[in-house]
Amino acid sequence: MAKASKILAWAALTLLGLVAVLALAIALFDWNLAKPWITHKLSTVLAREIRVDGPISLGWSLVRNDKGGAEWLPQLHFTARDLHIGNPHWARSTDHLLRARSLDLHFSPLPLLRWHWHITDLRVDGLDLAMERVDDQHKSWRFSDQPRSRWSFDIHQIVFERALIRYVDQPLEMDLRFDARPLASPANQAAEVRKEAGNASTDPANPAALVLQATVSGHFKEGRVQGSLRGGALPDLLNENSVYPLQAEGDVGEVHTVFSGKLINPHQLTRAEMQLRLSGESLDRLYAASGVPLPATRPFTTQGQLTIERVDRETRAWDWRYEHFTGKVGESDFAGDASYYRGPPKNRLTVKAQAGLLRLSDYLPLSGKKQANDADKGKTRVLPGDPAKPERWAKLDAEIGLHAKRVELHPDIELQDAATTLRLQDQVLTAAPLQFALAGGKGEGEIRLDGRQSAIGARLQLQLQGVQVRQLFPKLGRFDATFGKVDGRATLSGSGNSVAAMLAHANGEIKADLSEGTISQFILEAAGLNLANAVFAKLYRDQQVKLLCGAADVSVKDGLAQVRHGILNTEDAAIDIRGQVDLGKETLALDVVPRTKQVRILSLRTPLYVRGTFAHPDIGASKEGLAARAGAAAALALVAPVAAVIPLITPGQKIADDCAPHSTAAPS
């Protein structure tokens, strides 16, 4: 036993001696002599260039126990000047991972035996860091091609005055540059940075968690990035299983972005939770950053809770959830929840949204643009002409459920309780079923847009039932009259990448029927320019005229809408509507021809015309008819004054009391 004890004692003393010699050798050896050999071996092992152009040193130092004890522990202290660490051969962003004028770090030697770097203090001057990620196995800051490196690390404190950091993420199509500085001077706050941020970094609302500031530039997908941010302590961005607080404001593409929240395990990002606020001139500006094709609209704002979570590490699939969002487009409001799956086999968007008011002019703003070509020069276009981009639809499938309490089609016409489901599948967009209430009646239909060719193929089917005329045109409510109901249907097809282009090439038909009711005599007489009765009715009484029926039958071919049959039939008159509307040129060429069923004295009844453009319609009486009657009256007045009234007498006509197509007499 005594001999064994002596052997063990001598072995322990020998081991201690070797450790002491090794420690003394580390402290006394001039490591610059071994620098060429060390950098060459590291370059070979790590498959990248490692170079130190200035002096290096390795020695011992004492630091306080980071577990809170009072004892001091020995650590290795390494310094290097003009350090260069290259990138692996597959990196494309730049030739280096790290460059620094000086590097000063303290680390514990014993954890190295467990393949772990325990760095208690890292100070760097002139830091230029460029990180690039191709996938989870190819990250420029990883020094192994294995699925998971056997080396791990944790860093307690990083102190610097300024750092230039570039981050390139190929799967996310991101290339960002950061010019970072501490919020507090490192000379005064080096000890406090880690102390303050250590526990607070898990709470982004705590100002103590934000200890860095940086300006940001670069691009995210197709959008340019410019802004500023505040973040937590830099070690929390690098260490495993940490939570990194973040606040940022700036522009991504043409969208102003403000967010605050936290990154969960940013070293191998698995989840991000953010409060997000966006604003811009049009919803289609979001495509540059999100890849979601949206229409050109009026200015928008939106805010909500954004959560980004990795779904599958191997397929690089991510789930983006935008929850409890609210916002406005022009005067329209919206709210709801959205989920965006980004990954193979195809990106997919799912939305449930509601609106109190949805104005069509906010989502399809009228163009109001002057035409540049000679044929249409000086004309103002009304129909929306901003082109869609169907090639973008190939990158996404979507299902969007929409419900709006009110949909304003025109300042005087709106739908109620409108609902539909928009589906985008393999570049075909449908809105079906499309259901709504309108002026006491109801409507239903569907819309189909096929984006599989360069010009979108469009098809519209729509039916109306029981639409109350009085409710459809509220301004008529001031007249003491009842109005009938309208039933109608429309089937249109066309092609083009804007509403204007689709209508310019439209084909189909529109039919409508107006049921029996009563209508203000003054309205009819004023429309027919029967001046005597119009003045009498306006000044003394507004008699009611029984409305027998009304009908419209319009054919549309190559964007030209031709009125095949249009009539408003009452008990004492019929009004025919003839002509055409050019949807491509946005011009009007209509005639309103009144036909009386009773003899009218002192009548100037004559056809009306509707000419001009959608933007500037011109409505008036036919000058030829008025001039002919006035000329005849003047000529007869020279012969016999009483005979002058004869041209102002309108004889009655025999007119059927239905609204079926009939041969019509010439205008009287």
XYZ file of C-alpha atoms in Angstrom:
668
model
C 0.000 0.000 0.000
C 2.796 2.393 0.873
C 4.521 1.621 -2.432
C 1.272 2.215 -4.367
C 0.738 5.493 -2.570
C 4.221 6.622 -3.491
C 3.596 5.706 -7.152
C 0.368 7.684 -7.186
C 2.022 10.645 -5.495
C 4.893 10.637 -7.973
C 2.401 10.378 -10.873
C 0.424 13.317 -9.526
C 3.562 15.356 -9.008
C 4.749 14.467 -12.476
C 1.394 15.489 -13.980
C 1.421 18.739 -12.015
C 4.941 19.332 -13.141
C 3.999 18.793 -16.767
C 1.053 21.131 -16.378
C 3.292 23.720 -14.753
C 5.889 23.350 -17.478
C 3.160 23.623 -20.132
C 1.684 26.666 -18.457
C 5.120 28.240 -18.132
C 5.903 27.404 -21.752
C 2.674 29.043 -22.895
C 3.519 32.177 -20.942
C 7.192 32.383 -21.972
C 7.147 31.092 -25.522
C 7.324 33.621 -28.357
C 4.338 32.485 -30.387
C 5.321 34.683 -33.317
C 8.020 32.121 -34.119
C 5.330 29.467 -34.588
C 2.844 31.774 -36.330
C 3.610 30.625 -39.922
C 3.297 26.967 -38.939
C 0.097 27.573 -36.901
C -1.682 29.608 -39.594
C -0.696 27.080 -42.281
C -2.062 24.142 -40.257
C -5.279 26.027 -39.429
C -5.763 26.988 -43.064
C -5.380 23.347 -44.087
C -7.682 21.958 -41.401
C -10.369 24.630 -41.819
C -10.166 24.738 -45.636
C -9.866 28.505 -45.731
C -7.148 31.095 -45.466
C -6.068 32.053 -41.951
C -3.608 34.911 -41.796
C -2.201 37.142 -39.036
C -0.119 39.971 -40.457
C 0.704 41.479 -37.059
C 2.112 40.048 -33.809
C 0.306 37.448 -31.699
C 0.577 36.504 -28.037
C -0.799 33.801 -25.766
C -0.565 34.007 -22.010
C -2.420 33.641 -18.749
C -4.793 35.930 -16.913
C -7.083 35.770 -13.926
C -10.806 36.524 -14.214
C -13.601 36.431 -11.671
C -15.722 33.302 -11.582
C -18.664 34.016 -13.906
C -20.950 31.909 -11.681
C -20.945 34.609 -9.064
C -18.244 33.296 -6.725
C -15.501 35.461 -5.286
C -12.626 33.247 -6.451
C -10.508 34.049 -9.470
C -9.869 31.501 -12.204
C -6.903 31.242 -14.593
C -7.718 31.756 -18.268
C -5.808 31.911 -21.488
C -5.401 35.378 -22.954
C -4.887 35.604 -26.720
C -4.127 38.745 -28.752
C -3.582 39.227 -32.464
C -3.084 42.194 -34.753
C -4.244 42.469 -38.362
C -6.210 39.245 -38.347
C -7.784 37.774 -41.506
C -10.059 34.714 -41.619
C -11.112 33.759 -45.136
C -14.371 32.348 -46.421
C -14.891 28.779 -47.695
C -14.612 28.194 -51.447
C -18.401 28.120 -51.987
C -19.003 31.602 -50.549
C -19.788 34.280 -53.138
C -20.352 37.448 -51.115
C -16.746 38.340 -50.273
C -13.308 36.784 -49.732
C -13.282 37.039 -45.935
C -15.334 35.956 -42.967
C -13.581 38.267 -40.520
C -11.032 41.038 -40.612
C -9.880 42.977 -37.560
C -7.106 45.390 -36.664
C -6.852 43.805 -33.245
C -8.407 40.883 -31.403
C -8.195 40.371 -27.635
C -9.979 37.444 -26.011
C -10.039 35.470 -22.774
C -11.144 31.836 -22.793
C -11.102 28.891 -20.432
C -8.695 26.048 -21.336
C -10.482 23.088 -19.712
C -13.701 23.275 -21.824
C -11.502 22.790 -24.897
C -11.161 19.162 -23.815
C -14.938 18.885 -24.370
C -14.728 20.579 -27.796
C -16.222 23.754 -26.392
C -15.032 27.364 -26.511
C -15.960 29.225 -23.347
C -15.076 32.860 -24.120
C -15.587 35.209 -21.215
C -14.404 38.401 -22.873
C -13.829 39.342 -26.514
C -12.609 42.806 -27.529
C -12.186 43.686 -31.155
C -11.130 46.815 -33.007
C -11.804 47.515 -36.694
C -14.187 44.595 -37.035
C -15.332 43.706 -40.565
C -17.532 40.602 -40.501
C -19.175 38.997 -43.561
C -21.460 36.008 -42.976
C -23.133 33.973 -45.708
C -25.645 31.124 -45.543
C -26.544 28.758 -48.363
C -28.322 26.196 -46.177
C -28.015 24.796 -42.664
C -24.878 22.831 -43.571
C -23.221 25.645 -45.497
C -22.709 28.657 -43.298
C -19.503 30.615 -43.634
C -19.102 30.839 -39.864
C -19.218 27.049 -39.506
C -15.850 25.291 -39.720
C -17.107 21.813 -40.514
C -19.003 20.187 -43.369
C -20.605 17.722 -40.972
C -24.365 18.090 -40.324
C -23.467 19.400 -36.906
C -20.031 20.565 -35.862
C -18.544 18.886 -32.764
C -17.333 22.289 -31.656
C -19.651 24.584 -29.733
C -19.133 27.971 -28.148
C -20.593 30.580 -25.873
C -19.466 34.188 -25.583
C -20.182 36.250 -22.498
C -19.147 39.695 -23.648
C -18.149 41.424 -26.865
C -16.770 44.959 -26.707
C -16.206 47.102 -29.797
C -16.442 50.709 -30.886
C -17.673 50.084 -34.411
C -18.424 46.974 -36.482
C -19.173 46.569 -40.167
C -21.305 43.468 -40.573
C -22.686 41.950 -43.759
C -25.218 39.128 -43.716
C -26.086 37.216 -46.897
C -28.870 34.607 -46.730
C -29.447 32.945 -50.084
C -32.640 31.000 -49.166
C -34.245 34.187 -47.848
C -32.875 36.261 -50.775
C -31.377 38.695 -48.298
C -28.199 40.770 -48.393
C -27.936 43.297 -45.568
C -25.103 45.525 -44.340
C -24.968 46.861 -40.804
C -22.872 49.715 -39.475
C -23.124 48.973 -35.761
C -22.109 50.831 -32.619
C -22.896 50.400 -28.934
C -25.569 52.678 -27.515
C -23.116 53.431 -24.683
C -19.370 54.038 -24.879
C -17.566 50.674 -24.522
C -14.856 52.319 -22.435
C -17.411 53.290 -19.814
C -19.963 50.543 -20.247
C -17.961 47.398 -21.062
C -18.780 45.833 -17.707
C -22.402 46.963 -17.741
C -23.367 45.830 -21.242
C -23.476 42.157 -20.426
C -24.795 42.728 -16.925
C -27.726 44.822 -18.132
C -28.516 42.736 -21.188
C -28.031 39.338 -19.593
C -31.490 38.938 -18.093
C -33.259 41.743 -19.913
C -32.534 40.393 -23.381
C -35.506 38.058 -23.145
C -37.817 41.058 -22.751
C -37.762 43.329 -25.813
C -39.955 45.876 -24.039
C -37.198 46.497 -21.485
C -34.946 49.369 -22.703
C -31.978 47.735 -20.955
C -32.213 44.876 -23.446
C -31.308 47.198 -26.338
C -27.606 48.000 -26.192
C -26.625 48.243 -29.879
C -27.611 50.575 -32.681
C -26.980 50.232 -36.401
C -27.830 51.687 -39.774
C -28.989 49.093 -42.296
C -28.805 48.955 -46.088
C -29.059 46.253 -48.740
C -31.929 44.294 -50.219
C -34.535 41.740 -49.175
C -35.888 39.759 -52.143
C -36.588 42.417 -54.805
C -36.875 45.318 -52.368
C -34.101 47.681 -51.361
C -33.631 48.093 -47.613
C -32.702 51.320 -45.857
C -33.233 52.021 -42.167
C -31.976 51.800 -38.617
C -32.306 49.348 -35.759
C -31.580 48.733 -32.119
C -30.688 45.309 -30.813
C -29.568 43.352 -27.813
C -26.091 42.338 -26.772
C -24.094 40.874 -29.660
C -23.365 37.543 -27.876
C -27.104 36.852 -27.797
C -27.058 36.982 -31.584
C -24.361 34.290 -31.731
C -24.973 31.967 -28.796
C -27.150 28.876 -28.900
C -30.691 28.987 -27.425
C -30.654 32.731 -26.835
C -33.391 35.315 -27.331
C -32.409 38.454 -29.206
C -34.508 41.637 -28.833
C -34.842 43.864 -31.858
C -36.440 47.161 -32.913
C -36.221 48.573 -36.439
C -37.663 51.236 -38.691
C -37.008 51.884 -42.362
C -38.037 51.206 -45.935
C -38.181 47.806 -47.613
C -38.702 48.552 -51.278
C -41.365 51.275 -51.324
C -42.969 50.166 -48.060
C -42.232 51.899 -44.761
C -41.723 49.264 -42.078
C -41.675 49.507 -38.282
C -41.307 46.445 -36.058
C -40.254 45.390 -32.595
C -39.945 41.937 -31.106
C -37.475 39.100 -30.630
C -35.569 36.420 -32.497
C -35.628 32.969 -30.894
C -32.262 31.184 -31.180
C -30.949 33.569 -33.867
C -27.755 31.502 -34.238
C -29.910 28.914 -36.036
C -33.053 30.982 -36.391
C -36.129 28.910 -35.608
C -38.714 31.552 -34.706
C -39.301 35.311 -34.724
C -42.097 37.218 -32.996
C -42.732 40.808 -34.065
C -45.232 43.625 -33.745
C -45.336 44.934 -37.312
C -46.595 48.151 -38.906
C -46.495 48.750 -42.687
C -47.498 51.673 -44.895
C -47.067 52.510 -48.561
C -48.514 54.061 -51.692
C -50.078 50.818 -52.938
C -50.519 47.206 -51.829
C -48.670 45.950 -54.897
C -45.484 47.474 -53.447
C -45.466 44.579 -50.933
C -44.518 42.116 -53.672
C -40.859 43.176 -53.669
C -40.369 41.899 -50.105
C -43.120 39.306 -49.629
C -43.517 37.699 -53.058
C -47.314 37.985 -52.664
C -48.968 39.474 -55.809
C -51.474 42.132 -54.738
C -53.381 44.750 -56.783
C -52.422 48.377 -57.298
C -54.440 50.382 -54.767
C -54.662 53.699 -52.993
C -52.236 54.289 -50.046
C -52.464 51.715 -47.265
C -51.511 51.132 -43.637
C -51.648 47.919 -41.627
C -50.472 46.653 -38.265
C -50.536 43.276 -36.531
C -48.595 40.437 -34.919
C -46.088 38.698 -37.225
C -44.720 35.273 -36.289
C -42.145 33.519 -38.484
C -41.382 29.881 -37.695
C -39.284 27.197 -39.342
C -41.455 24.278 -40.416
C -38.896 21.908 -41.931
C -35.133 22.302 -41.710
C -34.393 20.061 -44.695
C -36.881 21.625 -47.146
C -36.262 25.167 -45.839
C -40.001 25.629 -45.333
C -41.199 28.554 -43.217
C -44.585 29.503 -41.852
C -45.374 33.243 -41.700
C -48.450 34.154 -39.646
C -49.835 37.693 -39.631
C -52.478 37.619 -36.917
C -55.062 40.056 -35.565
C -54.136 42.567 -38.245
C -56.077 45.732 -38.991
C -55.572 48.399 -41.600
C -56.926 50.754 -44.237
C -56.647 51.134 -47.997
C -57.758 54.653 -48.870
C -61.020 54.980 -46.936
C -61.629 51.219 -46.836
C -60.896 49.252 -43.671
C -59.951 45.617 -43.163
C -59.063 43.167 -40.394
C -58.349 39.462 -40.058
C -55.699 36.743 -39.938
C -53.296 35.479 -42.599
C -50.927 32.545 -42.955
C -48.174 32.348 -45.586
C -46.417 29.012 -46.086
C -43.123 29.602 -47.902
C -41.534 26.419 -49.152
C -41.862 23.440 -51.457
C -43.758 22.342 -53.360
C -45.244 25.859 -53.656
C -45.798 28.978 -51.598
C -49.347 29.227 -50.259
C -51.335 32.126 -48.769
C -54.452 31.674 -46.623
C -56.443 34.690 -45.414
C -59.681 35.310 -43.533
C -60.552 39.002 -43.708
C -63.490 41.258 -42.896
C -64.276 44.854 -43.805
C -66.795 47.377 -42.562
C -66.442 49.429 -45.758
C -64.769 48.349 -48.980
C -64.647 51.007 -51.693
C -64.013 49.705 -55.191
C -62.220 52.958 -56.065
C -59.666 52.253 -53.295
C -58.730 48.826 -54.643
C -59.200 49.627 -58.349
C -58.503 53.358 -58.521
C -59.664 55.060 -61.696
C -56.789 55.903 -63.960
C -57.592 59.555 -64.699
C -54.612 59.555 -67.077
C -54.240 61.707 -70.181
C -53.566 59.723 -73.325
C -50.342 60.349 -75.201
C -51.173 58.897 -78.620
C -52.535 61.175 -81.352
C -55.887 59.417 -81.694
C -56.808 59.838 -78.026
C -54.640 62.828 -77.195
C -56.185 65.053 -74.564
C -58.761 62.470 -73.457
C -58.928 61.420 -69.842
C -59.306 57.709 -69.202
C -61.651 56.564 -66.446
C -61.461 52.761 -66.354
C -58.580 51.358 -64.260
C -55.627 50.861 -66.580
C -52.811 49.779 -64.265
C -51.611 46.423 -65.638
C -51.555 43.246 -63.573
C -48.543 40.946 -63.777
C -49.865 37.385 -64.237
C -46.352 35.921 -64.344
C -46.166 36.586 -60.601
C -49.169 34.329 -59.990
C -47.098 31.244 -60.833
C -45.143 31.557 -57.575
C -48.146 31.303 -55.288
C -51.389 29.487 -54.549
C -53.888 31.287 -52.355
C -57.288 31.038 -50.701
C -58.708 34.297 -49.369
C -62.101 34.471 -47.678
C -63.599 37.971 -47.726
C -66.696 39.463 -46.116
C -67.643 43.126 -46.277
C -70.632 44.769 -44.622
C -70.633 47.471 -47.308
C -69.023 47.545 -50.754
C -69.156 50.945 -52.412
C -69.252 50.518 -56.192
C -70.080 54.192 -56.742
C -70.748 57.056 -54.289
C -74.498 56.382 -54.777
C -74.457 52.585 -55.240
C -73.266 50.049 -52.713
C -73.586 46.357 -51.929
C -74.330 44.972 -48.483
C -73.092 41.779 -46.833
C -70.861 40.891 -49.763
C -68.885 37.684 -49.466
C -66.682 35.567 -51.682
C -63.690 33.252 -51.643
C -60.768 34.172 -53.863
C -58.751 31.178 -55.019
C -55.486 31.332 -56.935
C -54.509 27.913 -58.242
C -51.925 27.334 -60.970
C -52.220 30.947 -62.197
C -56.030 30.870 -62.376
C -57.821 33.315 -60.057
C -61.507 32.804 -59.261
C -63.982 34.620 -57.064
C -66.784 32.146 -56.416
C -69.384 32.134 -55.207
C -69.784 35.920 -55.251
C -72.849 36.808 -53.156
C -74.255 40.140 -52.018
C -77.382 42.134 -51.202
C -78.250 45.179 -53.318
C -81.057 47.699 -52.806
C -83.481 45.236 -51.248
C -82.581 42.494 -53.704
C -79.737 40.056 -54.051
C -77.022 39.150 -56.498
C -74.737 36.244 -57.136
C -72.146 35.237 -59.679
C -68.503 34.436 -60.221
C -65.361 35.888 -61.775
C -62.556 33.912 -63.415
C -59.171 35.302 -64.465
C -56.787 32.966 -66.296
C -53.184 34.177 -66.052
C -51.560 31.269 -67.867
C -51.017 33.381 -70.980
C -49.482 36.802 -71.528
C -52.915 38.501 -71.650
C -55.220 37.496 -68.795
C -58.409 35.746 -69.957
C -61.405 37.079 -67.992
C -64.980 35.829 -67.588
C -67.814 37.372 -65.552
C -71.218 35.883 -64.788
C -73.668 37.909 -62.691
C -77.372 37.723 -61.811
C -79.557 40.265 -60.000
C -82.976 39.589 -58.481
C -85.506 41.945 -56.934
C -83.343 45.089 -56.876
C -85.481 48.058 -55.747
C -85.012 51.065 -58.022
C -85.781 53.556 -55.248
C -83.079 52.047 -53.037
C -80.662 51.678 -55.925
C -80.892 55.424 -56.606
C -81.458 57.066 -53.208
C -81.718 60.559 -54.727
C -85.063 59.561 -56.267
C -86.444 59.226 -52.764
C -87.386 62.895 -52.672
C -90.073 62.216 -55.314
C -93.382 60.889 -54.112
C -93.398 57.808 -56.265
C -92.912 54.093 -56.157
C -90.498 52.366 -58.444
C -90.349 48.834 -59.698
C -87.835 46.061 -59.234
C -84.970 45.161 -61.538
C -83.934 41.641 -62.520
C -80.868 41.265 -64.689
C -78.029 39.096 -65.810
C -74.676 39.687 -67.463
C -72.210 37.363 -69.141
C -68.962 38.904 -70.335
C -65.600 37.570 -71.409
C -62.468 39.367 -72.520
C -58.720 39.486 -72.331
C -56.140 41.965 -71.098
C -54.004 42.757 -68.091
C -56.126 45.620 -66.739
C -59.828 46.345 -66.288
C -59.656 48.827 -69.170
C -57.967 46.311 -71.484
C -60.396 43.504 -70.589
C -63.447 45.672 -71.337
C -61.856 46.957 -74.545
C -61.851 43.339 -75.819
C -65.054 42.201 -74.119
C -67.747 39.999 -75.657
C -71.085 38.951 -74.227
C -74.469 40.365 -73.337
C -76.321 42.268 -70.616
C -80.063 41.962 -70.066
C -82.362 43.616 -67.528
C -86.108 43.862 -66.864
C -87.928 46.511 -64.795
C -91.219 45.515 -63.186
C -94.444 47.520 -62.821
C -94.589 50.552 -60.522
C -95.233 54.302 -60.605
C -92.885 57.071 -61.576
C -92.911 60.839 -61.235
C -94.604 62.513 -64.202
C -92.243 65.450 -63.795
C -89.221 63.219 -64.300
C -90.631 61.882 -67.560
C -91.886 65.202 -68.852
C -88.631 66.959 -68.018
C -86.698 64.224 -69.785
C -88.924 64.721 -72.868
C -88.720 68.529 -72.751
C -92.562 68.801 -72.663
C -92.153 72.279 -71.222
C -95.798 73.198 -70.541
C -96.567 70.070 -68.533
C -93.121 70.132 -66.864
C -93.611 73.683 -65.571
C -97.210 72.948 -64.537
C -96.270 69.762 -62.706
C -93.294 71.408 -60.982
C -95.197 74.480 -59.790
C -98.523 72.939 -58.824
C -98.492 69.172 -58.527
C -96.407 66.169 -59.472
C -98.817 63.577 -60.748
C -97.857 59.918 -60.710
C -97.613 57.993 -63.931
C -98.020 54.251 -63.949
C -94.833 52.467 -65.030
C -95.775 49.458 -67.071
C -92.323 47.982 -67.581
C -88.771 48.597 -68.644
C -86.238 46.453 -70.501
C -82.667 46.534 -71.749
C -80.852 44.138 -74.064
C -77.227 45.026 -74.789
C -74.791 43.003 -76.850
C -71.051 43.463 -76.447
C -68.616 42.559 -79.202
C -64.921 43.469 -79.249
C -65.518 46.128 -76.620
C -68.465 47.792 -78.421
C -71.709 47.683 -76.406
C -74.688 47.963 -78.763
C -78.171 48.612 -77.356
C -80.297 46.097 -79.214
C -83.398 47.010 -77.231
C -83.952 49.618 -74.542
C -87.344 50.947 -73.400
C -89.152 52.554 -70.460
C -92.929 52.130 -70.966
C -95.560 54.085 -69.002
C -99.313 54.499 -69.372
C -98.962 57.673 -71.455
C -95.484 57.522 -73.024
C -92.614 55.270 -74.030
C -88.960 56.211 -74.030
C -86.625 54.307 -76.327
C -82.868 54.163 -75.839
C -80.676 53.531 -78.865
C -77.007 53.666 -79.692
C -73.730 52.260 -78.495
C -70.951 52.624 -75.941
C -67.329 52.060 -76.919
C -65.681 50.473 -73.874
C -62.224 50.633 -75.434
C -62.303 54.320 -76.332
C -64.611 55.128 -73.366
C -67.002 57.099 -75.576
C -70.800 57.440 -75.557
C -73.167 57.596 -78.546
C -76.716 57.157 -77.200
C -80.086 58.636 -78.184
C -83.119 58.850 -75.879
C -86.279 59.000 -78.028
C -89.620 59.777 -76.290
C -92.925 58.645 -77.925
C -96.194 59.980 -76.529
C -99.444 57.997 -76.285
C -101.575 61.161 -75.896
C -101.954 64.414 -77.787
C -99.668 67.112 -76.360
C -100.169 70.833 -76.953
C -97.312 73.310 -76.575
C -94.876 70.401 -76.701
C -91.209 70.700 -77.541
C -90.772 66.950 -77.170
C -87.611 65.945 -79.033
C -84.949 63.247 -78.734
C -82.110 63.619 -76.218
C -78.533 62.742 -77.023
C -75.767 61.395 -74.793
C -72.337 61.954 -76.266
C -68.795 62.576 -75.060
C -66.642 60.335 -72.902
C -66.993 58.503 -69.606
C -64.989 61.283 -67.974
C -66.906 64.140 -69.637
C -70.389 63.088 -70.837
C -72.462 65.576 -72.843
C -76.262 65.312 -72.422
C -78.725 67.557 -74.232
C -81.646 67.935 -76.619
C -81.419 67.224 -80.304
C -80.847 70.632 -81.879
C -82.204 69.481 -85.256
C -85.597 68.599 -83.817
C -85.908 71.821 -81.865
C -84.783 73.958 -84.796
C -87.228 72.309 -87.202
C -90.181 72.893 -84.921
C -89.188 76.445 -84.100
C -88.635 77.261 -87.808
C -92.028 75.870 -88.797
C -93.779 77.826 -86.068
C -92.083 81.070 -87.151
C -93.058 80.577 -90.810
C -96.717 79.897 -89.998
C -96.788 82.905 -87.701
C -96.224 85.153 -90.720
C -99.400 83.718 -92.355
C -101.670 83.262 -89.353
C -100.608 83.725 -85.729
C -102.983 80.987 -84.510
C -101.440 78.456 -86.909
C -98.049 78.929 -85.260
C -99.063 76.543 -82.482
C -99.618 73.607 -84.879
C -95.921 72.486 -84.995
C -95.946 72.430 -81.191
C -98.733 69.841 -81.058
C -97.518 66.238 -80.612
C -100.044 63.657 -81.838
C -100.522 60.489 -79.858
C -99.212 57.120 -81.086
C -100.508 53.597 -80.679
C -97.864 51.927 -78.527
C -98.055 48.454 -77.023
C -98.092 48.352 -73.232
C -95.372 45.723 -72.907
C -91.587 46.024 -73.234
C -91.030 43.443 -75.925
C -89.152 44.646 -79.028
C -91.504 46.470 -81.448
C -90.950 48.522 -84.525
C -90.829 52.148 -83.420
C -92.062 55.195 -85.256
C -89.771 57.977 -86.233
C -89.160 60.543 -83.545
C -91.862 63.150 -83.400
